[in-house]
Amino acid sequence: MLNALGITIIFLIIIFMEVPGLIKKKKTKEIVVFFILIVIGYTLNLLVAFDIKVTATNKIIEMLLKPVEKIWGK
């Protein structure tokens, strides 16, 4: 449980350091992408902290990017 608290604190520090600058610059798309990546990273870190087996992330990323590759090509 202490691991989860530590992870949460670290992610909150990162958010509070990065987001105000993005808001000042009115970077809406960057904020959305930032939070998507933060949620993915936070979730994976919590899973590891609670000793839950996680599928290799490169396979997940590959699965998510296949449709993008078909649209844009190589």
Tab-separated table of C-alpha atoms in Angstrom:
chain	number	residue	atom	x	y	z
A	1	MET	CA	0.000	0.000	0.000
A	2	LEU	CA	2.910	2.322	0.720
A	3	ASN	CA	4.192	1.712	-2.821
A	4	ALA	CA	0.902	2.926	-4.275
A	5	LEU	CA	1.049	6.071	-2.150
A	6	GLY	CA	4.617	6.758	-3.277
A	7	ILE	CA	3.709	6.251	-6.929
A	8	THR	CA	0.704	8.537	-6.572
A	9	ILE	CA	2.797	11.282	-4.976
A	10	ILE	CA	5.435	11.059	-7.712
A	11	PHE	CA	2.835	11.244	-10.478
A	12	LEU	CA	1.096	14.192	-8.792
A	13	ILE	CA	4.420	16.042	-8.570
A	14	ILE	CA	5.018	15.432	-12.279
A	15	ILE	CA	1.511	16.653	-13.119
A	16	PHE	CA	1.815	19.801	-10.994
A	17	MET	CA	5.184	20.592	-12.582
A	18	GLU	CA	4.152	20.120	-16.218
A	19	VAL	CA	0.489	21.034	-16.595
A	20	PRO	CA	0.560	24.716	-15.528
A	21	GLY	CA	3.070	25.539	-18.278
A	22	LEU	CA	0.956	23.750	-20.859
A	23	ILE	CA	-2.157	25.579	-19.686
A	24	LYS	CA	-0.365	28.947	-19.871
A	25	LYS	CA	0.690	28.227	-23.442
A	26	LYS	CA	-2.836	26.983	-24.250
A	27	LYS	CA	-1.540	23.646	-25.556
A	28	THR	CA	-4.816	21.708	-25.404
A	29	LYS	CA	-3.730	18.787	-27.581
A	30	GLU	CA	-0.507	18.380	-25.630
A	31	ILE	CA	-2.435	18.367	-22.356
A	32	VAL	CA	-4.725	15.600	-23.629
A	33	VAL	CA	-1.778	13.486	-24.809
A	34	PHE	CA	0.076	14.183	-21.548
A	35	PHE	CA	-2.833	12.923	-19.463
A	36	ILE	CA	-3.311	9.850	-21.659
A	37	LEU	CA	0.349	8.940	-21.180
A	38	ILE	CA	0.203	9.734	-17.444
A	39	VAL	CA	-2.823	7.474	-16.987
A	40	ILE	CA	-1.133	4.641	-18.884
A	41	GLY	CA	2.092	5.042	-16.910
A	42	TYR	CA	0.279	5.354	-13.586
A	43	THR	CA	-1.816	2.263	-14.269
A	44	LEU	CA	1.191	0.163	-15.278
A	45	ASN	CA	3.145	1.314	-12.219
A	46	LEU	CA	0.273	0.451	-9.891
A	47	LEU	CA	-0.060	-2.985	-11.458
A	48	VAL	CA	3.638	-3.626	-10.908
A	49	ALA	CA	3.426	-2.272	-7.340
A	50	PHE	CA	0.628	-4.727	-6.518
A	51	ASP	CA	2.534	-7.660	-8.128
A	52	ILE	CA	0.002	-8.133	-10.902
A	53	LYS	CA	1.495	-9.744	-13.980
A	54	VAL	CA	1.560	-7.297	-16.878
A	55	THR	CA	1.742	-8.317	-20.531
A	56	ALA	CA	4.822	-7.027	-22.300
A	57	THR	CA	4.075	-3.379	-22.991
A	58	ASN	CA	5.767	-3.433	-26.368
A	59	LYS	CA	3.138	-5.910	-27.602
A	60	ILE	CA	0.359	-3.645	-26.335
A	61	ILE	CA	1.915	-0.614	-28.036
A	62	GLU	CA	2.369	-2.585	-31.244
A	63	MET	CA	-1.282	-3.661	-31.152
A	64	LEU	CA	-2.426	-0.052	-30.642
A	65	LEU	CA	-0.217	1.346	-33.398
A	66	LYS	CA	-1.080	-1.197	-36.117
A	67	PRO	CA	-4.213	0.721	-37.216
A	68	VAL	CA	-2.245	3.985	-37.294
A	69	GLU	CA	0.397	2.334	-39.459
A	70	LYS	CA	-2.278	1.200	-41.915
A	71	ILE	CA	-3.610	4.758	-42.174
A	72	TRP	CA	-0.267	6.569	-42.559
A	73	GLY	CA	1.798	3.775	-44.045
A	74	LYS	CA	5.473	3.273	-43.342
